[in-house]
Coordinates of C-alpha atoms and ligand atoms in Angstrom, one line a residue:
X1 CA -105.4 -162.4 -95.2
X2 CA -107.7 -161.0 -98.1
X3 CA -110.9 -160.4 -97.5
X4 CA -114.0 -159.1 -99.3
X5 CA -116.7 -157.6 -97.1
X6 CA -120.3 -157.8 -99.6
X7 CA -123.2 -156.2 -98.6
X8 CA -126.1 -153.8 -99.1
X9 CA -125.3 -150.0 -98.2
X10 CA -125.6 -149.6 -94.3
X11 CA -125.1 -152.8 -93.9
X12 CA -122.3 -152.1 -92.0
X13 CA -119.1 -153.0 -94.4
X14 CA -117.2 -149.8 -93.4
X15 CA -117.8 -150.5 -90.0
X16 CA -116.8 -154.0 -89.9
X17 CA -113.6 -153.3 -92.7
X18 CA -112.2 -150.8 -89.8
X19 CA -112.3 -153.1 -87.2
X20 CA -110.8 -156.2 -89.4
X21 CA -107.7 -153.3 -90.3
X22 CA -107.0 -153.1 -86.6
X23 CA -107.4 -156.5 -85.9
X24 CA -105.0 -157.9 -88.8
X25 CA -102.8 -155.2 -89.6
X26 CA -104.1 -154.7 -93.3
X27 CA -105.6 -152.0 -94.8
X28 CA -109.2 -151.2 -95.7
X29 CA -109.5 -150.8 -99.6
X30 CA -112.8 -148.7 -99.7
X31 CA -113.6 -148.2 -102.5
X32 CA -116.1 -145.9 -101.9
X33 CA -113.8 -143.5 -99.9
X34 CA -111.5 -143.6 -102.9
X35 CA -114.0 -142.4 -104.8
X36 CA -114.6 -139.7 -102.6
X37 CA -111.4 -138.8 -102.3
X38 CA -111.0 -138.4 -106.5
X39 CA -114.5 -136.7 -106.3
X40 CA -113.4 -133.9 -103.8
X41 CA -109.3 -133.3 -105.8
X42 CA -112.4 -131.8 -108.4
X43 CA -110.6 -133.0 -111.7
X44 CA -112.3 -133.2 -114.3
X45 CA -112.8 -137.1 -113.9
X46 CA -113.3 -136.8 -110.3
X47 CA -116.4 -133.8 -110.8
X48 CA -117.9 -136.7 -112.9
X49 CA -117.6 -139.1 -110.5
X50 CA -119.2 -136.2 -107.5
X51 CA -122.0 -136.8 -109.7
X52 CA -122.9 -140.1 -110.2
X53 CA -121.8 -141.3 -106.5
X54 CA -123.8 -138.5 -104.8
X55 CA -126.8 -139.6 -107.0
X56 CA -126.4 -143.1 -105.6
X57 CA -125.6 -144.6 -109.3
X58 CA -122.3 -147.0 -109.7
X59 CA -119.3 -145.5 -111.3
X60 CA -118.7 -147.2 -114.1
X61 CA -116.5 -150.2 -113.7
X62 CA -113.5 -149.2 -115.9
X63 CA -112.7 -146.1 -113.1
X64 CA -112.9 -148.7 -110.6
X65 CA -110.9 -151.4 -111.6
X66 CA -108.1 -148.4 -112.3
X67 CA -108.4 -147.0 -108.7
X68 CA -108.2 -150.6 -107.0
X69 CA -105.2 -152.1 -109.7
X70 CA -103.5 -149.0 -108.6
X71 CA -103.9 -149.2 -104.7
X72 CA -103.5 -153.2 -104.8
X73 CA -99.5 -152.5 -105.5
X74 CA -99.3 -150.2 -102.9
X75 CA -96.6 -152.1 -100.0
X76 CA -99.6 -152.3 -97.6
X77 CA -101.2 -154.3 -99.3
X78 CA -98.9 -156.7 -99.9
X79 CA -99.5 -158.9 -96.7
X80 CA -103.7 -158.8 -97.6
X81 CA -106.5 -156.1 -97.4
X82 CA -109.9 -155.9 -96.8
X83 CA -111.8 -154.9 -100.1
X84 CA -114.9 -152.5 -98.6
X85 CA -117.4 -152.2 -101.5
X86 CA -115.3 -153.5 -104.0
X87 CA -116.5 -155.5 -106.0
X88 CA -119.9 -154.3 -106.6
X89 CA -120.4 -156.1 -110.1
X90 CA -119.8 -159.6 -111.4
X91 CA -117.4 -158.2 -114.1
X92 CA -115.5 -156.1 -111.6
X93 CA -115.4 -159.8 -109.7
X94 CA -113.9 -161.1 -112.8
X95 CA -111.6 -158.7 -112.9
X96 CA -110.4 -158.8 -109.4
X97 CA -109.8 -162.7 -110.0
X98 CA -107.6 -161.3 -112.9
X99 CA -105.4 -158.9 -110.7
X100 CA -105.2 -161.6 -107.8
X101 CA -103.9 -164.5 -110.7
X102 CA -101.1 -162.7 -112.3
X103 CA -99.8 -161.9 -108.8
X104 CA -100.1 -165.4 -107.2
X105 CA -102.8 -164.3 -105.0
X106 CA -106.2 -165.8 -104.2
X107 CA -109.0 -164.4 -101.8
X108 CA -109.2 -165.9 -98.3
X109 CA -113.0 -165.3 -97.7
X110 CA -115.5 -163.0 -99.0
X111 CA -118.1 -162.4 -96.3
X112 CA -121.7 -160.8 -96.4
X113 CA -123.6 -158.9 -94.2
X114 CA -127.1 -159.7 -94.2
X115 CA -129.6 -156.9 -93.3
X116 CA -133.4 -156.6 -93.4
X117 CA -133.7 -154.1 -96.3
X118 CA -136.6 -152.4 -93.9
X119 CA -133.7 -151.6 -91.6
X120 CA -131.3 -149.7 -94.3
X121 CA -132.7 -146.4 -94.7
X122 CA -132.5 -145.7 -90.8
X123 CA -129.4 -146.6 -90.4
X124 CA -128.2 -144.4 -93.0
X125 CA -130.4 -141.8 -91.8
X126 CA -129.0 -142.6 -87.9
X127 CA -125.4 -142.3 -89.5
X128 CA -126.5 -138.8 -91.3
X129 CA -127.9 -136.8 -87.9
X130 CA -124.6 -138.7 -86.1
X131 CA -122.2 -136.8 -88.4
X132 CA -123.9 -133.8 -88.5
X133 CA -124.0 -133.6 -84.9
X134 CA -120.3 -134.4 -84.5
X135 CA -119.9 -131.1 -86.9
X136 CA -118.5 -133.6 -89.8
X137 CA -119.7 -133.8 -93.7
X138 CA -122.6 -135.7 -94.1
X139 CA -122.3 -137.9 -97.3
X140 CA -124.6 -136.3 -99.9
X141 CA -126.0 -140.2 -101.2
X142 CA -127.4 -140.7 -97.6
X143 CA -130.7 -139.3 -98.1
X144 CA -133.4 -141.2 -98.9
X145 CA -133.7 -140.5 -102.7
X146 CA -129.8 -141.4 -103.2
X147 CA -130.5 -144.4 -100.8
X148 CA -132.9 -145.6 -103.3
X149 CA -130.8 -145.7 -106.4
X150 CA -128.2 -147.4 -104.3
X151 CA -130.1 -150.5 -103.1
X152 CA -131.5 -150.8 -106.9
X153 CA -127.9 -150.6 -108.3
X154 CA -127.2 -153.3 -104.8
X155 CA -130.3 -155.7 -105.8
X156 CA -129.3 -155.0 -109.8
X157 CA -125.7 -155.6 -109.4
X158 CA -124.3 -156.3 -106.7
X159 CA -126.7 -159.5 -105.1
X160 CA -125.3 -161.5 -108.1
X161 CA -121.5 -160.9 -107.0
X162 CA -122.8 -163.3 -103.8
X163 CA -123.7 -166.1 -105.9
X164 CA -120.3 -166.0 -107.9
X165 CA -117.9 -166.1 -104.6
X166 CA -120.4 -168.8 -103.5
X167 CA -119.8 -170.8 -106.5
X168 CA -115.8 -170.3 -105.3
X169 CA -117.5 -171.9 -102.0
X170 CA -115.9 -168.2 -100.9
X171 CA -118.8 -167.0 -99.4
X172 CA -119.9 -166.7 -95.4
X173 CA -123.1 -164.7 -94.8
X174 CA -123.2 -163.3 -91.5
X175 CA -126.4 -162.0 -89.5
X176 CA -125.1 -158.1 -90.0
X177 CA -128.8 -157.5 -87.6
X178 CA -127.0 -158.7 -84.8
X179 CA -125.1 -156.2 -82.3
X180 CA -121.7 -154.9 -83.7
X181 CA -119.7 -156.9 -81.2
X182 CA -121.4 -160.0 -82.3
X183 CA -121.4 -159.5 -86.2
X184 CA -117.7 -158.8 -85.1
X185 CA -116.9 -162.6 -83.7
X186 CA -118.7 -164.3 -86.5
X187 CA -116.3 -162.5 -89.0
X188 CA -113.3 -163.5 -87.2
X189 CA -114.6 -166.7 -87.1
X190 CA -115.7 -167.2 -90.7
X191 CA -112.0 -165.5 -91.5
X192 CA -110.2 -167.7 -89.0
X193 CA -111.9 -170.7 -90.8
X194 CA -111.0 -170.1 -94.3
X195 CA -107.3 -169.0 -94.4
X196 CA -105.6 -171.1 -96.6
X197 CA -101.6 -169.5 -96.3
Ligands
ADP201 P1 -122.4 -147.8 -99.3 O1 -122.1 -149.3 -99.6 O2 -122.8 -147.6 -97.9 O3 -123.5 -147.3 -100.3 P2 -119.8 -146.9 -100.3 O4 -119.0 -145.9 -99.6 O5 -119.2 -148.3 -100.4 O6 -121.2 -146.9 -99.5 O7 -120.1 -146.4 -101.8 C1 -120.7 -145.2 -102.1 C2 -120.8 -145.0 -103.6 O8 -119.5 -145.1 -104.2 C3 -121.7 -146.0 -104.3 O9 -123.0 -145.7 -104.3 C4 -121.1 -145.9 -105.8 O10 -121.6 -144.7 -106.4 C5 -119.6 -145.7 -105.5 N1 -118.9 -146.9 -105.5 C6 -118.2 -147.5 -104.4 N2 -117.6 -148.6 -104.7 C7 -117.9 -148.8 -106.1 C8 -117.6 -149.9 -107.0 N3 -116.9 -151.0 -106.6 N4 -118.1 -149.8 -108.2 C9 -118.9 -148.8 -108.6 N5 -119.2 -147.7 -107.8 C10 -118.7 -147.8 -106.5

């Protein structure tokens, strides 16, 4: 199974991705935790990447497509993934249709969450106080002025990545306001409906 999971940020892709990785026994490619992950081994590229991610921005599509190209060879993934905020732009789209192609590989589904924008902010706020009161590392892009850059790169960049898989007639939108267990079933069931092995 290979999966996409598309939507705005707290819509609730991380979520979701963890869930589908228990269920199927294939990773979650986040590529936002990799990101993290270069940001805090404080290389020189990965300082520069700190920046741009903790000021909501997108990293520029080149560092991306590296990171993912890499991790896609990895074993685990051999047998399908879940790709969590990846991709974010119709070139890195493009890109990923590239990778899949000279490996014999095609996407199963790409599903998207849809969320009232009004709802966003406070559930990235919600998610913030959550962490800190666990005594964990609260992202430094969710506060509201990093949460703005990020649904203006979302709207800029990313909305048009929908209408590409949905010319594939790869795309299943999902109600991401329902409760978690619910968004839950209609994922498996959009998934169940599309696998084409
Ligand atoms: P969310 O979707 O909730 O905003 P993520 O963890 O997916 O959170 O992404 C956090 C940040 O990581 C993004 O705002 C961006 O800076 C960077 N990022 C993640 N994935 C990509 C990508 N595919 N292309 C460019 N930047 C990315």
């Amino acid at each position: 199974m290979r999966l996409v999971v598309l939507g705005p940020p707290g819509a609730g892709k991380g979520t979701q991705s963890a869930r589908l990785t228990q269920k199927y026994g294939i990773p979650q490619l986040s590529t936002g935790d990799m990101l993290r992950a270069a940001a805090a081994a404080g290389t020189p590229v990965g300082r520069r990447v700190k920046e741009i991610v903790d000021s909501g921005s997108l990293v520029p599509d080149e560092v991306v497509l590296k990171i993912i190209a890499e991790r896609i060879e990895r074993p685990d993934a051999a047998r399908g993934f879940i790709l969590d905020g990846f991709p974010r732009t119709v070139n890195q789209a493009k890109a990923l249709d590239e990778l899949l192609k000279a490996k014999n590989m095609r996407l199963d589904a790409v599903i998207e969450l849809k969320v009232d924008e009004s709802a966003l902010l406070g559930r990235i706020e919600k998610r913030a106080k959550e962490m800190a009161a666990k005594g964990c590392a609260v992202r430094a892009d969710d506060n509201p002025d990093a949460f703005k850059t990020r649904l203006a790169a979302y709207r800029a960049m990313t909305a048009p990545v929908s209408a590409y898989y949905a010319r594939q007639r790869l795309l299943k939108t999902v109600d991401g306001m329902a409760p978690i267990d619910v968004v839950a079933t209609q994922i498996d069931q959009a998934a169940e409906s599309s696998v084409r092995i």
